[in-house]
Amino acid sequence: MAQLWGGRFTKPTDQKVYDFNASIGFDKRMLFQDVCGSIAHARMLGKQGIISDSDAASIEEGLKGIYSDVLSGKLEISHEYEDVHSFCESVLTERIGDAGKRLHTGRSRNDQVALDMRLYTRGAVCTCDGLLNELLKTILDVMKSNIDTFMPGFTHLQKAQPVTLAHHMGAYFEMIRRDRLRLRSIYERMNECPLGSGALAGTTYPLDRDYVAQTLGFDRPTANSMDSVSDRDYLIEFLDALSIIMMHLSRSCEEIITWNTNEYRFVEIDDTYSTGSSIMPQKKNPDIAELVRGKTGRVYGSLMGLLTVMKGLPLAYNKDMQEDKEGAFDAMDTALSCIDLYNGMLKSMTFNKDIMERSALGGFTNATDAADYLVVKGVPFRDAHSYVGKMVLFCIEKKISIDEMSLDDLKTICPVIGEDFYETVSLKTCVDKRLTKGAPGPDAMKLEIESSEKFISDYGVLNDPIESFLEK
Ligand code: ARG
């Protein structure tokens, strides 16, 4: 047991209580953020004359040493400490003496942990943005090479109207693009520095909170010290964004799993992204897509978990808030690896274009276009709808498609039909003529691709402002 408090206690903490209370097992992953935050605090204390410049310098050097020793394996983050903050301060004091004991001047673990968690989350928001940007590039590549790849578009999982693979993937481009916009707005709201809020009511030391905020790449210090130590909104917002991202990936994975079945065979998942069965030698399973779909649940779970932790908390800090970490870290690890794996799977996947096109030819995906043909010939839409319904019935019976009907048979159903009907209901015409903004027709699609490309090149990727903080 190594803790930062104990002066007012006459008996040691029960070991079980100590273990229950400790967070080092999971907050040790915030070592980097804790060290950066403490260095910024120490520099400020020195600058303000609250501690001496030489103490500030030896604190900074000592903390950098701790970080590099942990990285190199020379120093282990021992679970005998209560949390990562106690670990850093205790080892620092062992190494540099009294100066180490001055580091916590004007600071509480409440604003310290609020800072560390915010820095960690901000870093994860940036990593997530970078991964999504890579994914957008992969999706765009698929779009660009599949403007003419016909496939059925579905509603109710029934073939509805013909689209192209470019158009279908363009829908996912839009989802991921919105995910990135969401991350950007979360980043902007969360980028305020809570350090200097103390336990809850600020401090009597002349801290320079603007300096600390700026040093750590924040836009400004937070406005209210009670809110600062008890706010986890930014984390909830990020978990929400991750949940939506997972929902998007999961929808696509569900399609990939379906498209990969023997019945569809629209896609072939690469061997490097598939797995086999221990008993059935013929099997090649879409495990990665299934796992992404399955892991969506635990990301949602973390969001629900944290919302529930926060809902009954009176101001300001309560120990319940230590429960923000495990679920959030798990959600971040899960979602970030899912984006990466999904991207790799998509990049290496083969689309069976012929099979997709054949599938678009069947299933009467051109029935709406057949009705529209009749409308152009002067038939009211409702009647046209009914005539085409009759054609479909006829075709089902004869096991043929609408464009395989003879002109005589067509005329028997509706006399206005002429030779030009066949051209109108051909798959190519059906797609080519869909030129409204956002539709699958090649000219509309080219515009969509252009603006998608422009988004990727113009919308810079978020970078973690403290990524190289310790190298300075
Ligand atoms: N491990 C704690 C947490 O995650 C650090 C803050 C402790 N503060 C306190 N007042 N006990 O929230």
PDB file of C-alpha atoms in Angstrom, residues 36-314:
ATOM      1  CA  CYS A  36       2.631  15.996 -19.341  1.00  0.00           C
ATOM      2  CA  GLY A  37       0.017  17.575 -17.046  1.00  0.00           C
ATOM      3  CA  SER A  38       2.385  17.594 -14.080  1.00  0.00           C
ATOM      4  CA  ILE A  39       5.178  19.138 -16.127  1.00  0.00           C
ATOM      5  CA  ALA A  40       2.847  21.916 -17.319  1.00  0.00           C
ATOM      6  CA  HIS A  41       1.754  22.479 -13.707  1.00  0.00           C
ATOM      7  CA  ALA A  42       5.348  22.541 -12.408  1.00  0.00           C
ATOM      8  CA  ARG A  43       6.464  24.989 -15.107  1.00  0.00           C
ATOM      9  CA  MET A  44       3.584  27.263 -14.141  1.00  0.00           C
ATOM     10  CA  LEU A  45       4.363  26.997 -10.401  1.00  0.00           C
ATOM     11  CA  GLY A  46       7.960  27.975 -11.173  1.00  0.00           C
ATOM     12  CA  LYS A  47       6.950  30.834 -13.472  1.00  0.00           C
ATOM     13  CA  GLN A  48       4.584  32.214 -10.816  1.00  0.00           C
ATOM     14  CA  GLY A  49       7.251  31.982  -8.100  1.00  0.00           C
ATOM     15  CA  ILE A  50       5.135  29.494  -6.126  1.00  0.00           C
ATOM     16  CA  ILE A  51       8.055  27.044  -6.214  1.00  0.00           C
ATOM     17  CA  SER A  52      11.664  27.794  -7.168  1.00  0.00           C
ATOM     18  CA  ASP A  53      12.839  27.554 -10.766  1.00  0.00           C
ATOM     19  CA  SER A  54      15.308  24.865  -9.799  1.00  0.00           C
ATOM     20  CA  ASP A  55      12.576  22.770  -8.151  1.00  0.00           C
ATOM     21  CA  ALA A  56      10.437  23.182 -11.264  1.00  0.00           C
ATOM     22  CA  ALA A  57      13.346  22.097 -13.459  1.00  0.00           C
ATOM     23  CA  SER A  58      14.153  19.041 -11.372  1.00  0.00           C
ATOM     24  CA  ILE A  59      10.477  18.037 -11.268  1.00  0.00           C
ATOM     25  CA  GLU A  60      10.345  18.215 -15.064  1.00  0.00           C
ATOM     26  CA  GLU A  61      13.533  16.230 -15.479  1.00  0.00           C
ATOM     27  CA  GLY A  62      12.439  13.691 -12.857  1.00  0.00           C
ATOM     28  CA  LEU A  63       9.049  13.146 -14.513  1.00  0.00           C
ATOM     29  CA  LYS A  64      10.615  12.725 -17.952  1.00  0.00           C
ATOM     30  CA  GLY A  65      12.979  10.158 -16.423  1.00  0.00           C
ATOM     31  CA  ILE A  66      10.073   8.238 -14.903  1.00  0.00           C
ATOM     32  CA  TYR A  67       8.262   8.170 -18.224  1.00  0.00           C
ATOM     33  CA  SER A  68      11.249   6.980 -20.217  1.00  0.00           C
ATOM     34  CA  ASP A  69      12.150   4.373 -17.589  1.00  0.00           C
ATOM     35  CA  VAL A  70       8.625   2.953 -17.701  1.00  0.00           C
ATOM     36  CA  LEU A  71       8.758   2.908 -21.516  1.00  0.00           C
ATOM     37  CA  SER A  72      12.098   1.122 -21.582  1.00  0.00           C
ATOM     38  CA  GLY A  73      10.980  -1.375 -18.954  1.00  0.00           C
ATOM     39  CA  LYS A  74      13.492  -0.187 -16.338  1.00  0.00           C
ATOM     40  CA  LEU A  75      10.679   0.928 -14.046  1.00  0.00           C
ATOM     41  CA  GLU A  76       7.489  -1.014 -13.475  1.00  0.00           C
ATOM     42  CA  ILE A  77       4.182   0.628 -12.546  1.00  0.00           C
ATOM     43  CA  SER A  78       3.674  -1.355  -9.374  1.00  0.00           C
ATOM     44  CA  HIS A  79       0.142  -2.069  -8.209  1.00  0.00           C
ATOM     45  CA  GLU A  80       1.150  -1.217  -4.646  1.00  0.00           C
ATOM     46  CA  TYR A  81       0.289   2.401  -5.534  1.00  0.00           C
ATOM     47  CA  GLU A  82      -3.302   3.569  -5.377  1.00  0.00           C
ATOM     48  CA  ASP A  83      -3.383   5.201  -8.785  1.00  0.00           C
ATOM     49  CA  VAL A  84      -1.141   6.540 -11.526  1.00  0.00           C
ATOM     50  CA  HIS A  85      -1.009   9.958  -9.821  1.00  0.00           C
ATOM     51  CA  SER A  86       0.293   8.462  -6.553  1.00  0.00           C
ATOM     52  CA  PHE A  87       2.774   6.345  -8.487  1.00  0.00           C
ATOM     53  CA  CYS A  88       4.279   9.358 -10.289  1.00  0.00           C
ATOM     54  CA  GLU A  89       4.464  11.576  -7.242  1.00  0.00           C
ATOM     55  CA  SER A  90       5.907   8.873  -4.951  1.00  0.00           C
ATOM     56  CA  VAL A  91       8.577   7.723  -7.405  1.00  0.00           C
ATOM     57  CA  LEU A  92       9.400  11.356  -8.191  1.00  0.00           C
ATOM     58  CA  THR A  93       9.914  12.121  -4.517  1.00  0.00           C
ATOM     59  CA  GLU A  94      12.066   9.004  -4.054  1.00  0.00           C
ATOM     60  CA  ARG A  95      14.186  10.198  -6.954  1.00  0.00           C
ATOM     61  CA  ILE A  96      14.484  13.975  -6.417  1.00  0.00           C
ATOM     62  CA  GLY A  97      13.583  14.456  -2.747  1.00  0.00           C
ATOM     63  CA  ASP A  98      11.606  17.427  -1.388  1.00  0.00           C
ATOM     64  CA  ALA A  99      11.070  19.109  -4.755  1.00  0.00           C
ATOM     65  CA  GLY A 100       8.848  16.114  -5.619  1.00  0.00           C
ATOM     66  CA  LYS A 101       6.669  16.882  -2.620  1.00  0.00           C
ATOM     67  CA  ARG A 102       6.114  20.430  -3.919  1.00  0.00           C
ATOM     68  CA  LEU A 103       4.592  19.292  -7.237  1.00  0.00           C
ATOM     69  CA  HIS A 104       1.065  18.955  -5.860  1.00  0.00           C
ATOM     70  CA  THR A 105       0.952  22.559  -4.606  1.00  0.00           C
ATOM     71  CA  GLY A 106      -2.312  24.180  -5.718  1.00  0.00           C
ATOM     72  CA  ARG A 107      -3.605  20.945  -7.220  1.00  0.00           C
ATOM     73  CA  SER A 108      -5.993  18.164  -6.228  1.00  0.00           C
ATOM     74  CA  ARG A 109      -6.263  14.690  -7.691  1.00  0.00           C
ATOM     75  CA  ASN A 110      -9.753  15.765  -8.708  1.00  0.00           C
ATOM     76  CA  ASP A 111      -8.548  18.339 -11.214  1.00  0.00           C
ATOM     77  CA  GLN A 112      -5.540  16.158 -11.994  1.00  0.00           C
ATOM     78  CA  VAL A 113      -7.629  13.169 -13.024  1.00  0.00           C
ATOM     79  CA  ALA A 114     -10.084  15.437 -14.833  1.00  0.00           C
ATOM     80  CA  LEU A 115      -7.132  16.717 -16.853  1.00  0.00           C
ATOM     81  CA  ASP A 116      -5.573  13.307 -17.509  1.00  0.00           C
ATOM     82  CA  MET A 117      -8.830  11.791 -18.699  1.00  0.00           C
ATOM     83  CA  ARG A 118      -9.514  14.746 -20.943  1.00  0.00           C
ATOM     84  CA  LEU A 119      -6.042  14.601 -22.450  1.00  0.00           C
ATOM     85  CA  TYR A 120      -6.358  10.856 -22.984  1.00  0.00           C
ATOM     86  CA  THR A 121      -9.768  11.228 -24.592  1.00  0.00           C
ATOM     87  CA  ARG A 122      -8.619  14.111 -26.776  1.00  0.00           C
ATOM     88  CA  GLY A 123      -5.765  11.917 -28.026  1.00  0.00           C
ATOM     89  CA  ALA A 124      -8.196   9.100 -28.795  1.00  0.00           C
ATOM     90  CA  VAL A 125     -10.507  11.507 -30.657  1.00  0.00           C
ATOM     91  CA  CYS A 126      -7.518  12.442 -32.850  1.00  0.00           C
ATOM     92  CA  THR A 127      -6.501   8.807 -33.455  1.00  0.00           C
ATOM     93  CA  CYS A 128     -10.085   8.012 -34.341  1.00  0.00           C
ATOM     94  CA  ASP A 129     -10.234  10.890 -36.819  1.00  0.00           C
ATOM     95  CA  GLY A 130      -7.056   9.679 -38.532  1.00  0.00           C
ATOM     96  CA  LEU A 131      -8.394   6.120 -38.835  1.00  0.00           C
ATOM     97  CA  LEU A 132     -11.703   7.351 -40.229  1.00  0.00           C
ATOM     98  CA  ASN A 133      -9.848   9.454 -42.757  1.00  0.00           C
ATOM     99  CA  GLU A 134      -7.980   6.344 -43.940  1.00  0.00           C
ATOM    100  CA  LEU A 135     -11.273   4.505 -44.175  1.00  0.00           C
ATOM    101  CA  LEU A 136     -12.799   7.301 -46.260  1.00  0.00           C
ATOM    102  CA  LYS A 137      -9.900   6.964 -48.716  1.00  0.00           C
ATOM    103  CA  THR A 138     -10.558   3.224 -49.059  1.00  0.00           C
ATOM    104  CA  ILE A 139     -14.275   3.783 -49.599  1.00  0.00           C
ATOM    105  CA  LEU A 140     -13.538   6.469 -52.185  1.00  0.00           C
ATOM    106  CA  ASP A 141     -11.244   4.057 -54.077  1.00  0.00           C
ATOM    107  CA  VAL A 142     -14.034   1.486 -54.241  1.00  0.00           C
ATOM    108  CA  MET A 143     -16.433   4.183 -55.449  1.00  0.00           C
ATOM    109  CA  LYS A 144     -14.084   5.423 -58.161  1.00  0.00           C
ATOM    110  CA  SER A 145     -13.550   2.009 -59.672  1.00  0.00           C
ATOM    111  CA  ASN A 146     -17.200   0.972 -59.568  1.00  0.00           C
ATOM    112  CA  ILE A 147     -19.200   3.735 -61.237  1.00  0.00           C
ATOM    113  CA  ASP A 148     -20.407   1.175 -63.802  1.00  0.00           C
ATOM    114  CA  THR A 149     -20.756  -1.814 -61.486  1.00  0.00           C
ATOM    115  CA  PHE A 150     -24.492  -2.498 -61.481  1.00  0.00           C
ATOM    116  CA  MET A 151     -26.088  -4.131 -58.497  1.00  0.00           C
ATOM    117  CA  PRO A 152     -29.564  -4.347 -57.036  1.00  0.00           C
ATOM    118  CA  GLY A 153     -30.483  -1.687 -54.504  1.00  0.00           C
ATOM    119  CA  PHE A 154     -32.611  -3.145 -51.706  1.00  0.00           C
ATOM    120  CA  THR A 155     -35.487  -2.068 -49.544  1.00  0.00           C
ATOM    121  CA  HIS A 156     -36.817  -4.562 -46.977  1.00  0.00           C
ATOM    122  CA  LEU A 157     -33.867  -6.690 -48.148  1.00  0.00           C
ATOM    123  CA  GLN A 158     -35.855  -7.216 -51.364  1.00  0.00           C
ATOM    124  CA  LYS A 159     -34.459  -6.150 -54.692  1.00  0.00           C
ATOM    125  CA  ALA A 160     -35.900  -2.703 -55.367  1.00  0.00           C
ATOM    126  CA  GLN A 161     -34.177  -0.674 -58.065  1.00  0.00           C
ATOM    127  CA  PRO A 162     -30.832  -0.969 -59.794  1.00  0.00           C
ATOM    128  CA  VAL A 163     -27.943   1.051 -58.361  1.00  0.00           C
ATOM    129  CA  THR A 164     -24.182   0.818 -58.657  1.00  0.00           C
ATOM    130  CA  LEU A 165     -21.579  -0.321 -56.173  1.00  0.00           C
ATOM    131  CA  ALA A 166     -20.153   3.206 -56.238  1.00  0.00           C
ATOM    132  CA  HIS A 167     -23.511   4.548 -55.160  1.00  0.00           C
ATOM    133  CA  HIS A 168     -23.938   1.943 -52.441  1.00  0.00           C
ATOM    134  CA  MET A 169     -20.479   2.628 -50.993  1.00  0.00           C
ATOM    135  CA  GLY A 170     -21.112   6.360 -51.310  1.00  0.00           C
ATOM    136  CA  ALA A 171     -23.772   5.951 -48.635  1.00  0.00           C
ATOM    137  CA  TYR A 172     -21.089   4.694 -46.240  1.00  0.00           C
ATOM    138  CA  PHE A 173     -18.798   7.538 -47.260  1.00  0.00           C
ATOM    139  CA  GLU A 174     -21.492   9.942 -46.090  1.00  0.00           C
ATOM    140  CA  MET A 175     -21.947   8.132 -42.767  1.00  0.00           C
ATOM    141  CA  ILE A 176     -18.231   8.186 -42.011  1.00  0.00           C
ATOM    142  CA  ARG A 177     -17.954  11.792 -43.171  1.00  0.00           C
ATOM    143  CA  ARG A 178     -20.636  12.751 -40.645  1.00  0.00           C
ATOM    144  CA  ASP A 179     -18.784  10.730 -37.999  1.00  0.00           C
ATOM    145  CA  ARG A 180     -15.754  12.921 -38.607  1.00  0.00           C
ATOM    146  CA  LEU A 181     -17.805  16.119 -38.374  1.00  0.00           C
ATOM    147  CA  ARG A 182     -19.156  14.837 -35.068  1.00  0.00           C
ATOM    148  CA  LEU A 183     -15.633  14.205 -33.737  1.00  0.00           C
ATOM    149  CA  ARG A 184     -14.601  17.705 -34.764  1.00  0.00           C
ATOM    150  CA  SER A 185     -17.416  19.336 -32.878  1.00  0.00           C
ATOM    151  CA  ILE A 186     -16.742  17.198 -29.779  1.00  0.00           C
ATOM    152  CA  TYR A 187     -13.090  18.207 -29.948  1.00  0.00           C
ATOM    153  CA  GLU A 188     -13.952  21.873 -30.094  1.00  0.00           C
ATOM    154  CA  ARG A 189     -16.275  21.671 -27.094  1.00  0.00           C
ATOM    155  CA  MET A 190     -13.960  19.563 -24.973  1.00  0.00           C
ATOM    156  CA  ASN A 191     -10.739  21.436 -25.613  1.00  0.00           C
ATOM    157  CA  GLU A 192     -10.724  23.373 -22.340  1.00  0.00           C
ATOM    158  CA  CYS A 193      -8.264  22.774 -19.507  1.00  0.00           C
ATOM    159  CA  PRO A 194      -9.690  21.764 -16.093  1.00  0.00           C
ATOM    160  CA  LEU A 195      -6.360  21.959 -14.226  1.00  0.00           C
ATOM    161  CA  GLY A 196      -6.275  24.733 -11.634  1.00  0.00           C
ATOM    162  CA  SER A 197      -9.781  23.959 -10.401  1.00  0.00           C
ATOM    163  CA  GLY A 198      -8.368  22.294  -7.292  1.00  0.00           C
ATOM    164  CA  ALA A 199     -10.577  19.876  -5.376  1.00  0.00           C
ATOM    165  CA  LEU A 200     -13.661  21.871  -6.431  1.00  0.00           C
ATOM    166  CA  ALA A 201     -13.246  25.515  -5.429  1.00  0.00           C
ATOM    167  CA  GLY A 202     -10.061  26.677  -7.099  1.00  0.00           C
ATOM    168  CA  THR A 203      -7.071  27.619  -4.927  1.00  0.00           C
ATOM    169  CA  THR A 204      -5.618  30.597  -3.095  1.00  0.00           C
ATOM    170  CA  TYR A 205      -2.304  30.327  -4.983  1.00  0.00           C
ATOM    171  CA  PRO A 206      -1.792  32.725  -7.873  1.00  0.00           C
ATOM    172  CA  LEU A 207      -2.034  30.009 -10.523  1.00  0.00           C
ATOM    173  CA  ASP A 208      -1.815  30.999 -14.181  1.00  0.00           C
ATOM    174  CA  ARG A 209      -4.478  28.763 -15.688  1.00  0.00           C
ATOM    175  CA  ASP A 210      -4.199  30.339 -19.128  1.00  0.00           C
ATOM    176  CA  TYR A 211      -0.547  29.414 -19.266  1.00  0.00           C
ATOM    177  CA  VAL A 212      -1.218  25.769 -18.334  1.00  0.00           C
ATOM    178  CA  ALA A 213      -4.064  25.572 -20.859  1.00  0.00           C
ATOM    179  CA  GLN A 214      -1.886  26.951 -23.618  1.00  0.00           C
ATOM    180  CA  THR A 215       1.065  24.717 -22.692  1.00  0.00           C
ATOM    181  CA  LEU A 216      -1.112  21.641 -23.115  1.00  0.00           C
ATOM    182  CA  GLY A 217      -2.702  22.763 -26.379  1.00  0.00           C
ATOM    183  CA  PHE A 218      -6.099  23.689 -24.962  1.00  0.00           C
ATOM    184  CA  ASP A 219      -8.072  26.621 -26.327  1.00  0.00           C
ATOM    185  CA  ARG A 220      -8.761  28.028 -22.858  1.00  0.00           C
ATOM    186  CA  PRO A 221      -9.175  27.024 -19.202  1.00  0.00           C
ATOM    187  CA  THR A 222     -12.595  25.747 -18.107  1.00  0.00           C
ATOM    188  CA  ALA A 223     -14.939  28.411 -16.727  1.00  0.00           C
ATOM    189  CA  ASN A 224     -16.244  26.919 -13.463  1.00  0.00           C
ATOM    190  CA  SER A 225     -14.131  24.890 -11.042  1.00  0.00           C
ATOM    191  CA  MET A 226     -17.022  22.775  -9.709  1.00  0.00           C
ATOM    192  CA  ASP A 227     -18.060  21.826 -13.226  1.00  0.00           C
ATOM    193  CA  SER A 228     -14.430  21.184 -14.205  1.00  0.00           C
ATOM    194  CA  VAL A 229     -13.854  18.410 -11.682  1.00  0.00           C
ATOM    195  CA  SER A 230     -17.211  16.746 -12.221  1.00  0.00           C
ATOM    196  CA  ASP A 231     -17.769  17.078 -15.956  1.00  0.00           C
ATOM    197  CA  ARG A 232     -17.616  13.930 -18.057  1.00  0.00           C
ATOM    198  CA  ASP A 233     -19.864  15.212 -20.848  1.00  0.00           C
ATOM    199  CA  TYR A 234     -17.018  15.150 -23.341  1.00  0.00           C
ATOM    200  CA  LEU A 235     -16.464  11.472 -22.613  1.00  0.00           C
ATOM    201  CA  ILE A 236     -20.134  10.663 -22.978  1.00  0.00           C
ATOM    202  CA  GLU A 237     -20.181  12.553 -26.266  1.00  0.00           C
ATOM    203  CA  PHE A 238     -17.177  10.613 -27.504  1.00  0.00           C
ATOM    204  CA  LEU A 239     -18.717   7.282 -26.465  1.00  0.00           C
ATOM    205  CA  ASP A 240     -21.837   8.350 -28.292  1.00  0.00           C
ATOM    206  CA  ALA A 241     -19.802   9.164 -31.410  1.00  0.00           C
ATOM    207  CA  LEU A 242     -18.021   5.791 -31.134  1.00  0.00           C
ATOM    208  CA  SER A 243     -21.369   4.041 -30.781  1.00  0.00           C
ATOM    209  CA  ILE A 244     -22.631   5.683 -33.962  1.00  0.00           C
ATOM    210  CA  ILE A 245     -19.414   4.760 -35.784  1.00  0.00           C
ATOM    211  CA  MET A 246     -19.806   1.149 -34.618  1.00  0.00           C
ATOM    212  CA  MET A 247     -23.433   1.164 -35.739  1.00  0.00           C
ATOM    213  CA  HIS A 248     -22.295   2.275 -39.215  1.00  0.00           C
ATOM    214  CA  LEU A 249     -19.550  -0.352 -39.425  1.00  0.00           C
ATOM    215  CA  SER A 250     -21.929  -2.985 -38.113  1.00  0.00           C
ATOM    216  CA  ARG A 251     -24.508  -2.245 -40.799  1.00  0.00           C
ATOM    217  CA  SER A 252     -21.885  -2.588 -43.478  1.00  0.00           C
ATOM    218  CA  CYS A 253     -20.541  -5.777 -41.878  1.00  0.00           C
ATOM    219  CA  GLU A 254     -24.026  -7.244 -41.858  1.00  0.00           C
ATOM    220  CA  GLU A 255     -24.167  -6.626 -45.626  1.00  0.00           C
ATOM    221  CA  ILE A 256     -20.695  -8.021 -46.174  1.00  0.00           C
ATOM    222  CA  ILE A 257     -21.626 -11.161 -44.250  1.00  0.00           C
ATOM    223  CA  THR A 258     -24.726 -11.546 -46.422  1.00  0.00           C
ATOM    224  CA  TRP A 259     -22.888 -10.711 -49.643  1.00  0.00           C
ATOM    225  CA  ASN A 260     -20.221 -13.253 -48.758  1.00  0.00           C
ATOM    226  CA  THR A 261     -22.688 -16.155 -48.458  1.00  0.00           C
ATOM    227  CA  ASN A 262     -22.835 -18.909 -51.087  1.00  0.00           C
ATOM    228  CA  GLU A 263     -26.304 -17.640 -51.985  1.00  0.00           C
ATOM    229  CA  TYR A 264     -25.182 -14.085 -52.840  1.00  0.00           C
ATOM    230  CA  ARG A 265     -21.471 -14.358 -53.679  1.00  0.00           C
ATOM    231  CA  PHE A 266     -21.314 -10.590 -54.326  1.00  0.00           C
ATOM    232  CA  VAL A 267     -17.972 -10.395 -52.503  1.00  0.00           C
ATOM    233  CA  GLU A 268     -14.991 -12.527 -51.669  1.00  0.00           C
ATOM    234  CA  ILE A 269     -13.345 -11.668 -48.366  1.00  0.00           C
ATOM    235  CA  ASP A 270      -9.594 -12.012 -48.750  1.00  0.00           C
ATOM    236  CA  ASP A 271      -7.913 -15.059 -47.185  1.00  0.00           C
ATOM    237  CA  THR A 272      -5.900 -12.718 -44.954  1.00  0.00           C
ATOM    238  CA  TYR A 273      -9.155 -11.461 -43.409  1.00  0.00           C
ATOM    239  CA  SER A 274     -11.023 -14.777 -43.168  1.00  0.00           C
ATOM    240  CA  THR A 275     -10.904 -17.733 -40.850  1.00  0.00           C
ATOM    241  CA  GLY A 276     -11.589 -21.444 -41.215  1.00  0.00           C
ATOM    242  CA  SER A 277     -13.602 -24.046 -39.336  1.00  0.00           C
ATOM    243  CA  SER A 278     -11.979 -26.699 -37.159  1.00  0.00           C
ATOM    244  CA  ILE A 279     -14.358 -29.354 -38.415  1.00  0.00           C
ATOM    245  CA  MET A 280     -15.701 -28.299 -41.823  1.00  0.00           C
ATOM    246  CA  PRO A 281     -12.791 -28.105 -44.264  1.00  0.00           C
ATOM    247  CA  GLN A 282     -14.778 -26.239 -46.925  1.00  0.00           C
ATOM    248  CA  LYS A 283     -15.553 -23.260 -44.692  1.00  0.00           C
ATOM    249  CA  LYS A 284     -14.145 -19.755 -45.051  1.00  0.00           C
ATOM    250  CA  ASN A 285     -15.861 -17.594 -42.477  1.00  0.00           C
ATOM    251  CA  PRO A 286     -16.375 -13.819 -42.296  1.00  0.00           C
ATOM    252  CA  ASP A 287     -15.299 -13.716 -38.619  1.00  0.00           C
ATOM    253  CA  ILE A 288     -13.862 -10.214 -38.771  1.00  0.00           C
ATOM    254  CA  ALA A 289     -17.100  -8.737 -40.084  1.00  0.00           C
ATOM    255  CA  GLU A 290     -19.036 -10.731 -37.479  1.00  0.00           C
ATOM    256  CA  LEU A 291     -16.771  -9.565 -34.678  1.00  0.00           C
ATOM    257  CA  VAL A 292     -17.102  -5.915 -35.679  1.00  0.00           C
ATOM    258  CA  ARG A 293     -20.866  -6.395 -35.679  1.00  0.00           C
ATOM    259  CA  GLY A 294     -20.694  -8.197 -32.336  1.00  0.00           C
ATOM    260  CA  LYS A 295     -18.360  -5.751 -30.613  1.00  0.00           C
ATOM    261  CA  THR A 296     -20.794  -2.927 -31.340  1.00  0.00           C
ATOM    262  CA  GLY A 297     -22.742  -4.101 -28.299  1.00  0.00           C
ATOM    263  CA  ARG A 298     -19.981  -3.464 -25.811  1.00  0.00           C
ATOM    264  CA  VAL A 299     -19.352   0.042 -27.107  1.00  0.00           C
ATOM    265  CA  TYR A 300     -23.053   0.835 -26.629  1.00  0.00           C
ATOM    266  CA  GLY A 301     -22.717  -0.764 -23.192  1.00  0.00           C
ATOM    267  CA  SER A 302     -19.947   1.620 -22.164  1.00  0.00           C
ATOM    268  CA  LEU A 303     -22.045   4.594 -23.202  1.00  0.00           C
ATOM    269  CA  MET A 304     -25.016   3.344 -21.168  1.00  0.00           C
ATOM    270  CA  GLY A 305     -22.710   2.517 -18.260  1.00  0.00           C
ATOM    271  CA  LEU A 306     -21.263   6.000 -18.009  1.00  0.00           C
ATOM    272  CA  LEU A 307     -24.604   7.747 -18.474  1.00  0.00           C
ATOM    273  CA  THR A 308     -25.863   5.661 -15.571  1.00  0.00           C
ATOM    274  CA  VAL A 309     -22.821   6.382 -13.379  1.00  0.00           C
ATOM    275  CA  MET A 310     -23.301  10.128 -13.889  1.00  0.00           C
ATOM    276  CA  LYS A 311     -27.056  10.433 -13.545  1.00  0.00           C
ATOM    277  CA  GLY A 312     -27.286  10.650  -9.775  1.00  0.00           C
ATOM    278  CA  LEU A 313     -24.079  12.467  -8.891  1.00  0.00           C
ATOM    279  CA  PRO A 314     -24.379  15.627  -6.824  1.00  0.00           C
TER     280      PRO A 314
END
